[in-house]
Coordinates of C-alpha atoms and ligand atoms in Angstrom, one line a residue:
M9 CA 0.0 0.0 0.2
R10 CA 1.6 3.3 -1.2
N11 CA -1.7 5.6 0.4
K12 CA 0.3 7.3 3.4
E13 CA 3.4 8.0 1.1
L14 CA 1.4 9.6 -1.6
A15 CA -0.4 11.8 0.7
E16 CA 2.4 12.8 2.5
Q17 CA 3.6 14.1 -0.9
F18 CA -0.1 16.2 -1.3
Y19 CA 0.1 16.8 2.7
L20 CA 3.7 18.4 1.6
I21 CA 2.7 20.2 -1.6
A22 CA -0.6 22.3 0.5
Q23 CA 2.2 23.2 3.5
L24 CA 4.4 24.7 1.0
L25 CA 1.6 25.7 -1.0
S26 CA 0.7 28.2 2.3
L27 CA 4.4 30.0 2.0
T28 CA 3.2 31.4 -1.6
D29 CA -0.1 33.6 -2.5
E30 CA -2.1 29.9 -3.7
N31 CA -5.9 30.2 -2.7
P32 CA -6.4 29.6 0.0
F33 CA -9.2 27.0 -1.2
K34 CA -6.7 25.0 -3.1
I35 CA -4.3 24.6 -0.8
R36 CA -7.2 22.5 1.4
A37 CA -7.9 20.8 -2.0
Y38 CA -4.7 19.2 -1.9
E39 CA -4.5 18.5 2.2
K40 CA -8.7 17.7 1.5
S41 CA -6.7 14.9 -1.6
A42 CA -4.3 13.5 1.3
Q43 CA -6.8 12.9 3.8
V44 CA -9.3 11.1 1.7
I45 CA -6.2 8.9 0.1
E46 CA -4.7 8.6 3.9
S47 CA -7.8 6.9 4.4
L48 CA -8.6 5.1 2.0
P49 CA -8.8 1.4 2.4
E50 CA -7.7 0.0 -0.9
A51 CA -4.0 0.1 -2.5
I52 CA -4.0 3.9 -4.2
E53 CA -1.8 1.9 -6.7
E54 CA -4.6 -0.3 -7.5
I55 CA -6.9 1.9 -8.1
A56 CA -4.7 4.2 -10.2
K57 CA -4.5 1.3 -12.9
D58 CA -8.4 2.7 -13.9
K59 CA -7.6 6.9 -13.9
E60 CA -11.0 7.6 -14.0
K61 CA -11.9 5.5 -11.3
L62 CA -9.5 7.5 -9.0
A63 CA -10.8 10.3 -10.5
S64 CA -14.6 10.1 -9.0
I65 CA -13.4 9.6 -5.8
P66 CA -15.0 12.1 -3.8
G67 CA -11.9 14.2 -2.8
I68 CA -9.6 13.4 -5.4
G69 CA -10.8 15.0 -8.9
K70 CA -8.8 14.7 -12.2
S71 CA -6.3 16.7 -11.7
I72 CA -5.3 15.2 -8.4
A73 CA -5.5 11.9 -10.0
E74 CA -3.1 12.5 -12.3
K75 CA -0.4 14.1 -10.1
V76 CA -1.3 10.1 -8.3
I77 CA -0.5 8.4 -11.5
E78 CA 2.7 10.6 -12.2
Y79 CA 4.3 9.6 -8.8
L80 CA 3.9 6.5 -9.3
T81 CA 5.2 6.3 -12.7
T82 CA 7.8 9.0 -12.4
G83 CA 8.6 8.9 -8.4
K84 CA 8.0 12.7 -8.8
I85 CA 5.6 15.5 -8.4
Q86 CA 6.7 18.4 -10.8
R87 CA 4.6 20.8 -8.8
L88 CA 6.1 19.4 -5.8
E89 CA 9.7 19.9 -7.2
E90 CA 9.1 23.6 -8.0
L91 CA 8.1 24.2 -4.6
K92 CA 10.8 22.2 -2.9
K93 CA 13.0 24.4 -5.4
K94 CA 11.7 28.0 -4.0
F95 CA 11.6 27.1 -0.5
P96 CA 14.7 25.6 2.1
S97 CA 13.6 21.8 3.6
G98 CA 14.5 23.3 6.6
I99 CA 11.3 25.8 6.5
L100 CA 8.9 23.0 6.5
E101 CA 10.8 21.9 10.4
L102 CA 9.7 25.7 11.0
L103 CA 5.7 25.4 9.8
S104 CA 5.3 22.2 12.3
I105 CA 6.4 25.1 15.5
P106 CA 2.6 25.8 17.2
G107 CA 2.0 29.8 17.1
L108 CA 4.1 30.1 13.8
G109 CA 1.9 30.0 10.9
P110 CA 3.0 30.2 6.7
K111 CA 2.3 33.8 6.8
R112 CA 5.3 34.6 9.9
V113 CA 6.9 32.1 8.6
K114 CA 7.6 33.0 5.4
L115 CA 8.6 36.4 6.7
L116 CA 11.2 35.2 8.9
Y117 CA 12.5 33.9 5.4
E118 CA 12.3 36.2 3.4
K119 CA 13.8 38.9 6.3
L120 CA 16.1 37.2 8.5
G121 CA 16.9 34.5 6.4
I122 CA 15.6 32.1 8.9
K123 CA 15.3 28.4 7.4
D124 CA 15.7 26.0 10.5
V125 CA 14.2 25.9 14.4
N126 CA 18.1 25.7 15.9
T127 CA 18.7 29.1 13.7
L128 CA 14.9 30.8 15.2
K129 CA 15.6 29.6 18.4
E130 CA 19.0 31.4 18.5
F131 CA 17.4 34.2 17.1
A132 CA 14.5 34.0 19.4
Q133 CA 17.1 34.0 22.2
K134 CA 19.3 36.9 21.1
G135 CA 16.2 39.2 20.8
V136 CA 16.9 39.3 17.2
L137 CA 13.7 38.1 16.9
N138 CA 11.5 41.0 18.1
T139 CA 13.0 43.4 15.1
L140 CA 10.5 42.4 13.1
P141 CA 6.6 43.9 12.6
G142 CA 4.3 42.3 14.1
F143 CA 6.6 40.0 16.6
G144 CA 5.6 41.4 20.2
E145 CA 7.5 39.8 23.4
K146 CA 4.1 37.7 23.3
I147 CA 5.0 35.8 20.3
V148 CA 8.3 35.6 20.2
Q149 CA 7.7 33.8 24.0
N150 CA 4.8 31.8 22.1
I151 CA 7.7 30.8 19.3
L152 CA 9.7 29.5 22.3
E153 CA 7.3 27.3 24.0
G154 CA 6.6 25.9 20.8
I155 CA 10.2 24.8 19.7
K156 CA 10.3 22.5 23.3
F157 CA 6.5 20.9 22.3
V158 CA 8.1 19.8 19.0
S159 CA 11.1 18.7 20.3
I160 CA 9.2 16.6 22.7
S161 CA 6.4 15.2 20.8
E162 CA 9.3 14.1 17.5
K163 CA 9.1 11.1 16.6
R164 CA 6.1 8.7 18.3
L165 CA 3.9 7.0 16.0
F166 CA 0.0 7.9 15.8
L167 CA -1.9 4.5 17.7
F168 CA -3.6 4.4 14.2
D169 CA -0.4 4.2 12.1
A170 CA 1.0 1.9 14.7
M171 CA -1.2 -0.4 14.0
K172 CA -1.4 -0.5 10.5
I173 CA 2.5 -1.1 10.4
V174 CA 1.5 -3.9 12.6
D175 CA -0.9 -5.2 10.7
E176 CA 0.9 -5.0 7.3
I177 CA 3.7 -6.8 9.2
I178 CA 1.7 -9.6 10.9
A179 CA 0.0 -10.2 7.3
E180 CA 3.1 -10.6 6.3
F181 CA 4.7 -12.7 8.5
K182 CA 2.2 -15.0 9.7
N183 CA 3.1 -18.9 8.5
K184 CA 2.7 -22.2 9.7
N185 CA 5.8 -22.4 12.0
I186 CA 4.3 -19.3 14.2
I187 CA 1.9 -21.0 16.3
Q188 CA 1.0 -17.8 18.7
I189 CA 1.9 -13.4 17.8
D190 CA 1.1 -10.7 19.9
P191 CA 2.1 -7.2 19.1
C192 CA 2.4 -5.8 22.5
G193 CA 3.9 -2.8 24.4
S194 CA 2.0 0.6 24.3
L195 CA -0.1 -0.7 21.1
R196 CA -1.4 -3.7 23.0
R197 CA -2.3 -0.9 25.5
R198 CA -3.4 1.3 23.2
K199 CA -1.6 4.4 24.4
E200 CA -2.5 7.3 22.1
T201 CA 1.1 7.4 20.1
V202 CA 3.3 4.9 20.3
G203 CA 7.2 5.3 20.6
D204 CA 8.5 1.6 19.5
I205 CA 6.7 -1.3 18.2
D206 CA 7.1 -4.7 20.4
I207 CA 6.0 -8.0 18.8
L208 CA 6.4 -11.3 20.5
C209 CA 6.2 -14.7 19.3
C210 CA 6.0 -18.6 19.7
T211 CA 7.3 -20.6 17.0
L212 CA 7.0 -24.4 16.2
A213 CA 10.3 -26.3 18.3
G214 CA 13.5 -25.8 15.5
K215 CA 12.5 -23.2 13.6
E216 CA 13.0 -20.3 15.7
K217 CA 16.3 -19.4 13.3
S218 CA 14.2 -19.4 10.1
V219 CA 11.0 -17.0 11.7
M220 CA 14.1 -15.2 12.7
E221 CA 15.8 -15.1 9.2
Q222 CA 12.1 -14.2 7.7
F223 CA 11.5 -11.4 10.2
V224 CA 14.6 -9.0 9.1
N225 CA 13.5 -10.0 5.8
L226 CA 10.0 -8.5 5.1
S227 CA 9.8 -6.1 2.7
V228 CA 8.9 -3.2 5.2
V229 CA 12.3 -3.1 6.9
E230 CA 14.3 -0.2 6.5
K231 CA 17.5 -1.3 8.3
V232 CA 18.3 -4.3 10.9
L233 CA 19.3 -2.9 13.8
A234 CA 20.2 -6.3 15.9
H235 CA 19.5 -9.5 14.6
G236 CA 20.0 -12.9 17.4
E237 CA 18.6 -16.2 17.6
T238 CA 15.5 -14.6 20.5
K239 CA 15.4 -10.8 19.5
S240 CA 16.1 -8.7 16.4
S241 CA 15.5 -5.7 16.0
I242 CA 14.8 -3.6 12.7
T243 CA 13.6 0.0 11.5
T244 CA 10.8 0.1 9.2
K245 CA 10.9 2.2 5.6
S246 CA 8.9 5.2 8.0
N247 CA 11.2 4.6 10.2
V248 CA 9.8 2.9 13.4
Q249 CA 10.9 0.6 15.1
V250 CA 10.2 -2.9 15.5
D251 CA 11.4 -5.7 17.7
L252 CA 10.8 -9.2 17.5
R253 CA 11.2 -11.5 20.6
I254 CA 10.4 -15.3 20.4
I255 CA 9.7 -16.7 23.3
P256 CA 9.4 -20.4 24.5
K257 CA 6.0 -21.6 25.0
D258 CA 5.6 -22.6 28.8
V259 CA 6.2 -19.1 29.8
Y260 CA 4.7 -17.3 26.9
G261 CA 2.1 -15.6 29.0
A262 CA 4.6 -14.0 31.3
A263 CA 6.9 -12.2 28.7
L264 CA 3.1 -10.8 27.0
Q265 CA 2.6 -9.6 30.3
Y266 CA 6.0 -8.0 31.2
F267 CA 6.3 -6.6 27.3
T268 CA 2.6 -5.6 27.3
G269 CA 4.1 -3.2 30.9
S270 CA 2.8 -0.4 31.2
K271 CA 6.5 -0.1 33.9
Q272 CA 4.6 1.1 36.4
H273 CA 2.0 -1.1 36.1
N274 CA 5.0 -3.9 35.9
I275 CA 6.5 -1.9 38.8
H276 CA 3.5 -2.2 41.0
L277 CA 2.5 -6.0 40.3
R278 CA 6.0 -6.7 41.0
E279 CA 5.7 -5.5 44.8
L280 CA 2.6 -7.1 45.0
A281 CA 3.9 -10.2 44.5
N282 CA 6.9 -9.7 46.4
K283 CA 4.4 -9.6 49.6
K284 CA 3.5 -12.8 49.0
N285 CA 6.8 -14.3 48.4
L286 CA 6.6 -14.7 45.0
T287 CA 8.3 -12.5 42.3
I288 CA 7.6 -12.1 38.3
S289 CA 9.6 -11.9 35.1
E290 CA 9.1 -12.3 31.7
Y291 CA 10.5 -15.7 32.3
G292 CA 7.3 -16.6 35.1
V293 CA 6.3 -16.5 38.4
F294 CA 8.5 -18.1 41.1
K295 CA 8.7 -19.0 44.7
I296 CA 11.4 -16.6 46.8
T297 CA 12.9 -19.6 47.7
N298 CA 12.6 -21.3 44.6
K299 CA 14.1 -19.3 41.6
T300 CA 14.7 -21.9 39.3
K301 CA 11.3 -23.0 38.2
P302 CA 8.7 -20.8 37.3
I303 CA 5.1 -22.0 39.1
C304 CA 3.0 -20.3 36.5
G305 CA 3.5 -18.2 33.1
K306 CA 1.9 -19.8 30.8
T307 CA -1.4 -17.0 29.8
E308 CA -1.1 -14.3 31.4
Q309 CA -4.6 -14.8 33.4
E310 CA -2.5 -17.2 35.7
I311 CA 0.1 -13.9 36.5
Y312 CA -3.3 -12.0 37.7
S313 CA -5.3 -14.9 39.1
I314 CA -2.4 -16.0 41.6
L315 CA -1.5 -12.7 43.0
N316 CA -5.8 -12.8 43.6
L317 CA -6.3 -10.1 41.2
D318 CA -9.2 -10.5 38.3
Y319 CA -7.9 -10.1 34.8
I320 CA -6.5 -6.5 33.4
P321 CA -7.3 -5.9 30.4
P322 CA -3.6 -3.8 28.4
E323 CA -5.8 -1.3 28.0
L324 CA -6.2 -0.3 31.8
R325 CA -2.4 -1.1 32.9
E326 CA -0.7 2.3 33.5
D327 CA -0.8 2.0 37.3
R328 CA -4.1 4.6 37.5
G329 CA -5.5 2.4 40.4
E330 CA -6.5 -0.5 38.3
I331 CA -4.3 -3.3 40.9
E332 CA -6.5 -1.7 43.4
A333 CA -9.2 -2.2 41.7
A334 CA -8.8 -5.8 40.5
A335 CA -7.9 -6.7 44.2
N336 CA -11.4 -5.2 45.4
H337 CA -13.2 -7.0 42.4
T338 CA -14.5 -3.4 41.2
L339 CA -12.7 -2.8 37.7
P340 CA -14.8 -1.7 35.2
K341 CA -16.9 -3.7 32.5
L342 CA -15.4 -1.6 29.3
I343 CA -17.2 -0.9 26.6
E344 CA -16.5 -2.8 23.3
R345 CA -16.5 -2.2 19.6
K346 CA -20.1 -4.2 19.7
D347 CA -22.0 -2.1 22.2
I348 CA -21.5 1.1 19.6
K349 CA -24.7 1.7 17.7
G350 CA -24.2 4.9 15.8
D351 CA -21.7 8.0 15.6
T352 CA -22.1 11.1 16.4
H353 CA -19.9 13.1 14.4
I354 CA -19.8 12.5 10.2
H355 CA -19.0 15.6 7.9
S356 CA -21.2 15.1 4.3
N357 CA -20.5 17.1 1.6
Y358 CA -23.0 19.8 2.6
S359 CA -20.1 20.8 4.4
D360 CA -16.4 19.8 3.5
G361 CA -17.3 16.2 3.2
A362 CA -16.2 14.1 1.0
N363 CA -19.5 11.9 0.9
T364 CA -23.3 12.1 0.1
I365 CA -25.8 11.6 3.4
K366 CA -26.5 8.2 1.6
E367 CA -23.1 7.3 1.0
I368 CA -22.5 8.0 4.4
V369 CA -25.6 5.4 5.5
D370 CA -24.6 2.9 3.4
Y371 CA -21.3 2.5 5.6
A372 CA -22.6 2.8 8.6
E373 CA -25.0 0.0 7.5
Q374 CA -21.9 -2.3 6.8
L375 CA -20.7 -1.0 10.2
G376 CA -23.6 -2.3 12.0
Y377 CA -25.5 1.2 13.1
E378 CA -28.5 1.1 13.8
W379 CA -28.4 5.9 13.3
V380 CA -25.7 8.1 12.6
I381 CA -25.3 11.7 13.3
I382 CA -24.1 14.2 10.8
C383 CA -23.0 16.7 11.5
D384 CA -21.4 19.3 8.6
H385 CA -19.6 23.1 9.7
S386 CA -21.7 26.1 10.8
Q387 CA -22.0 29.2 8.2
S388 CA -19.2 31.2 9.4
L389 CA -16.5 28.5 9.6
K390 CA -16.2 29.6 5.2
V391 CA -12.6 27.2 4.7
A392 CA -14.9 24.5 5.7
A393 CA -17.5 25.2 3.3
G394 CA -19.9 25.8 6.5
L395 CA -23.5 25.8 6.0
D396 CA -25.2 28.7 5.8
I397 CA -28.8 28.6 6.6
P398 CA -30.8 28.0 3.9
M399 CA -28.5 25.5 3.2
L400 CA -28.9 23.8 6.3
Y401 CA -33.0 23.8 6.1
K402 CA -32.6 22.0 2.7
K403 CA -30.4 19.5 4.6
I404 CA -32.9 19.4 6.9
E405 CA -35.4 18.5 4.4
E406 CA -33.3 16.0 3.0
I407 CA -32.8 14.3 6.4
K408 CA -36.8 14.4 7.0
K409 CA -37.4 12.1 3.4
M410 CA -34.8 10.0 3.5
N411 CA -35.7 8.6 7.0
K412 CA -38.9 7.7 5.6
N413 CA -37.1 4.6 4.1
S414 CA -33.7 4.3 5.7
K415 CA -32.9 1.2 7.8
V416 CA -30.3 3.2 9.1
K417 CA -31.9 6.9 11.2
I418 CA -30.0 10.1 10.4
L419 CA -30.3 12.9 12.6
C420 CA -29.1 15.9 11.4
G421 CA -27.0 17.6 13.4
A422 CA -24.5 20.5 13.1
E423 CA -21.2 21.4 14.6
V424 CA -22.0 24.9 15.5
D425 CA -18.8 27.1 15.8
I426 CA -18.5 28.8 19.0
L427 CA -17.4 32.5 18.0
S428 CA -14.6 34.6 19.8
D429 CA -17.5 36.7 22.1
G430 CA -19.1 32.6 22.9
R431 CA -22.2 33.5 20.5
L432 CA -23.4 30.6 19.1
D433 CA -22.8 30.1 15.0
Y434 CA -26.8 29.7 14.3
P435 CA -30.0 31.6 16.4
D436 CA -31.8 29.7 18.8
D437 CA -34.9 29.0 16.0
V438 CA -32.8 27.4 13.6
L439 CA -30.8 25.3 17.0
K440 CA -34.0 24.2 18.0
E441 CA -34.4 22.5 14.4
L442 CA -32.0 20.0 14.8
D443 CA -31.7 16.8 16.3
F444 CA -28.0 17.1 17.6
V445 CA -25.9 20.1 17.9
I446 CA -22.2 20.0 19.0
A447 CA -20.4 22.9 19.7
A448 CA -16.7 23.6 19.1
I449 CA -13.9 25.8 19.2
H450 CA -12.1 26.7 15.7
T451 CA -11.2 29.9 16.4
G452 CA -9.7 32.8 18.8
F453 CA -7.2 29.8 20.4
K454 CA -4.8 32.4 22.2
Q455 CA -7.9 33.9 24.6
S456 CA -6.7 34.0 28.1
E457 CA -7.9 30.7 30.1
E458 CA -11.1 32.6 31.4
Q459 CA -11.8 32.9 28.1
I460 CA -11.4 29.8 26.1
T461 CA -13.3 28.4 29.0
Q462 CA -16.4 31.0 29.5
R463 CA -16.9 30.4 26.0
I464 CA -17.2 27.1 25.9
I465 CA -19.4 27.4 29.4
S466 CA -21.5 29.7 27.5
A467 CA -21.7 27.2 24.5
M468 CA -23.5 24.7 27.4
E469 CA -25.4 27.2 28.6
N470 CA -27.5 26.9 25.8
K471 CA -30.3 24.6 26.1
F472 CA -30.1 23.1 21.9
V473 CA -26.3 22.0 23.0
H474 CA -25.5 18.7 22.9
S475 CA -21.9 18.7 23.5
I476 CA -18.8 20.0 23.2
S477 CA -16.8 18.6 20.6
H478 CA -12.5 18.7 20.9
P479 CA -13.2 19.4 23.9
T480 CA -9.8 20.8 24.3
G481 CA -8.5 21.7 20.6
R482 CA -5.2 19.8 21.2
L483 CA -3.3 17.8 18.2
I484 CA -0.9 15.1 18.8
N485 CA 2.6 15.9 17.7
K486 CA 0.9 19.2 15.9
R487 CA -0.4 22.0 18.6
P488 CA -1.0 21.9 22.0
A489 CA -4.5 22.5 24.1
Y490 CA -5.4 26.0 24.0
N491 CA -6.3 27.5 27.6
V492 CA -9.0 25.7 28.9
N493 CA -9.8 24.9 32.7
V494 CA -11.3 21.0 31.8
Q495 CA -12.0 20.4 35.0
K496 CA -14.7 23.9 35.3
I497 CA -15.6 22.2 32.0
V498 CA -16.7 18.9 33.7
E499 CA -18.1 20.4 36.7
Y500 CA -21.0 22.6 34.2
A501 CA -20.7 19.8 31.7
K502 CA -22.3 17.8 34.5
K503 CA -24.9 21.3 35.8
T504 CA -26.0 21.6 32.8
A505 CA -26.5 18.2 31.0
V506 CA -24.0 18.8 28.4
M507 CA -22.3 15.0 26.8
L508 CA -18.2 16.2 26.4
E509 CA -17.3 14.8 22.9
I510 CA -14.3 12.0 22.7
N511 CA -13.2 12.7 18.9
A512 CA -11.6 9.5 17.9
F513 CA -10.0 11.1 14.6
P514 CA -6.1 10.0 14.9
E515 CA -4.8 13.4 15.6
R516 CA -7.4 14.7 18.5
L517 CA -8.0 12.0 20.5
D518 CA -9.9 15.0 22.4
L519 CA -10.9 14.4 25.1
D520 CA -8.1 12.2 26.4
D521 CA -7.8 8.8 28.5
V522 CA -7.0 11.0 31.6
Y523 CA -10.1 13.2 31.2
S524 CA -12.7 11.1 30.1
K525 CA -11.6 9.2 33.2
Y526 CA -12.1 11.8 34.7
A527 CA -15.3 13.3 33.4
K528 CA -16.8 9.9 33.9
E529 CA -15.7 10.1 37.7
H530 CA -18.2 13.4 37.4
G531 CA -20.9 12.0 36.8
V532 CA -20.8 13.0 32.5
K533 CA -22.0 10.9 29.3
L534 CA -19.3 11.3 26.7
S535 CA -20.2 10.9 22.6
I536 CA -17.8 9.0 20.4
G537 CA -17.5 11.4 17.6
T538 CA -15.3 10.1 14.2
D539 CA -14.9 13.6 12.9
A540 CA -14.9 11.3 9.9
H541 CA -14.9 14.0 6.3
H542 CA -14.6 10.5 4.4
V543 CA -16.8 7.7 4.6
S544 CA -13.5 5.6 5.3
Q545 CA -12.2 7.0 8.3
M546 CA -16.1 5.8 10.0
E547 CA -13.7 3.4 11.0
Y548 CA -11.8 5.7 13.5
I549 CA -14.2 4.9 15.7
D550 CA -12.2 2.1 17.5
Q551 CA -9.4 4.8 18.2
G552 CA -12.2 6.6 20.4
I553 CA -13.8 3.0 21.8
Y554 CA -9.8 2.4 22.5
V555 CA -9.4 5.8 24.3
A556 CA -12.7 5.6 26.4
R557 CA -11.6 2.1 27.3
R558 CA -8.6 3.5 28.6
G559 CA -10.5 6.4 30.2
W560 CA -12.5 3.0 32.6
L561 CA -15.5 4.2 30.1
E562 CA -18.3 1.3 30.4
K563 CA -21.2 0.9 28.1
K564 CA -23.5 3.3 30.0
D565 CA -20.9 6.2 30.0
V566 CA -21.3 6.3 26.5
V567 CA -24.1 8.4 24.2
N568 CA -23.4 6.0 21.1
T569 CA -24.1 2.4 22.8
M570 CA -28.2 3.6 23.1
S571 CA -30.7 2.2 20.9
Y572 CA -32.6 5.3 18.0
A573 CA -34.9 5.1 20.4
E574 CA -33.2 5.5 23.8
L575 CA -31.0 8.7 21.6
K576 CA -33.6 10.5 20.7
K577 CA -35.5 10.3 24.4
F578 CA -32.3 11.5 25.5
L579 CA -31.9 14.0 23.2
S580 CA -35.3 14.9 23.9
L581 CA -34.7 15.8 27.8
R582 CA -31.8 18.0 27.3
R583 CA -34.8 20.7 25.8
Ligands
LIG605 P1 7.2 3.3 24.2 O1 7.5 2.5 23.2 O2 7.9 4.1 24.8 O3 5.3 3.4 23.3 O4 6.0 2.3 25.5 P2 6.5 1.0 25.9 O5 5.0 0.8 26.8 O6 6.0 -0.1 24.6 O7 7.7 0.8 26.4 P3 9.1 -0.4 25.6 O8 8.6 -0.5 24.3 O9 10.5 0.6 26.3 O10 8.7 -1.7 26.9 C1 7.9 -2.0 26.4 C2 7.3 -2.9 27.4 O11 8.6 -3.7 28.1 C3 7.3 -1.4 28.5 O12 6.0 -1.0 28.2 C4 7.3 -2.5 29.5 C5 8.1 -3.5 30.0 N1 9.7 -2.8 30.6 C6 11.1 -2.0 29.3 N2 11.1 -1.7 30.6 C7 11.4 -1.9 31.2 C8 11.5 -1.6 33.2 O13 12.7 -1.0 33.7 N3 10.9 -2.4 34.5 C9 9.8 -3.0 33.7 N4 9.4 -3.7 35.2 N5 9.3 -3.4 32.3 C10 9.7 -2.6 31.7
LIG606 CA1 7.2 -0.2 22.2
LIG607 CA1 11.1 -1.8 22.5

């Protein structure tokens, strides 16, 4: 699959174009095509064999299709090569700094010749930046903080991307010599980002060597870092480290437990074992008095049970109280994929989504849903083709008609902007016509904590609002959260019975696991929305479920588990 690689080319074009005077809609179109390509379920090189088919994919079109084919046949896109000639490569790094938009980057480059992060940092510290128009003390301070943020968030992979890599590796690698194979580490715990990928496997006796041989020769391998009998490490072409360990069958559970982590969970577990005169390692559980032969370790269950603990699902293993809960038999019964009956946040082609409502409904049926909520952007958000009021009424009418003979029920929603002054982007008499309203901040990120928090609170005080979308605004590896007091938001969410969203888009995951747990503990309900802009992105629901599970959420905590009738009733309570 070369989807990711191609998507990157188009993201790059969009980024570089943002430094020119190109029309913002055109830039957005490149970004959009990158998103679409990235989330296509089939391999782009296969689809591209039929140019018309490729061009007919919503969000792609003729001109992008030509560039896709150009890249697949020549390895280059002329348009991108021209842009690269115009701007040095370090500039892209500058663009990734939160608080530094294209306009400022361009100014830094043209006026001071700054083309990489180190020079920028040096100039900022020396007080040179202040000489530029529009670079006040506060801005320079923000830039320095942004640089720090970029350097700590470097290199950790989105869970979604890491899982795709693992799936590809396992699909290619699985063979009759391998009895069992499991990704472990942070990936198995479904942590939002993954540092490196750890895989364990168990082979038929005598096949260890050939299995290792095959691993270091997989097609994803770029470099072999180590090639041993029981452990090898490689880096992939996308520069991710993958470790494979071969484990004997009779201690497989102990190794799986150990290498799943987290480190803090393991340390706590070992302390508990010591109190019972036991020790635990990746080779099994031993009596302190006899460390030669393990008393168990074949399965993970055995290890928890010998410590008198209920089995702890990997997502909870962060030492956030799960060991105590397992001892008291009070672990939550975590929400599962099969509990999900709908998605609360999908964009259609009424605004900046790629698909028609009908296509969304058909996809929802495949996912086994009872209902979907179509939320397009509101009128002020022009770059995302927000709907003006007449268009919104047209959408409401279309959905009414479609619902008459649709198996999957459609709710007409909107993702309504919370304007800079806290007003909502549609008046109440329009909001009341909608089945579901999520309110979100898309502008004024630089405001003070008090202002932003107050904006969200005023949105919650509007009785037509059901949920707050991506409540902190963070973009993983890209942009920290805006200044928002989440404790206060949770307090008001409880008071006003407004839900908070777990936005399942891989770079958002917002609320995150920790805040989701906090919200649940304070009696707030959560809605999981994929924020899909293309039907294939409706699959991001899994990412939202992982956050929910890591946040200790059960079926009853999440609105997506309601049947259509329950949901309608629940939503009407708010009004
Ligand atoms: P990552 O890769 O940064 O996303 O995080 P993990 O959790 O995958 O960590 P990694 O790859 O360094 O190690 C994999 C697992 O091995 C980890 O979750 C728990 C176990 N482990 C690693 N180092 C230690 C250690 O020093 N003590 C204990 N008890 N376990 C460790
Ligand atoms: Ca790892
Ligand atoms: Ca590792």
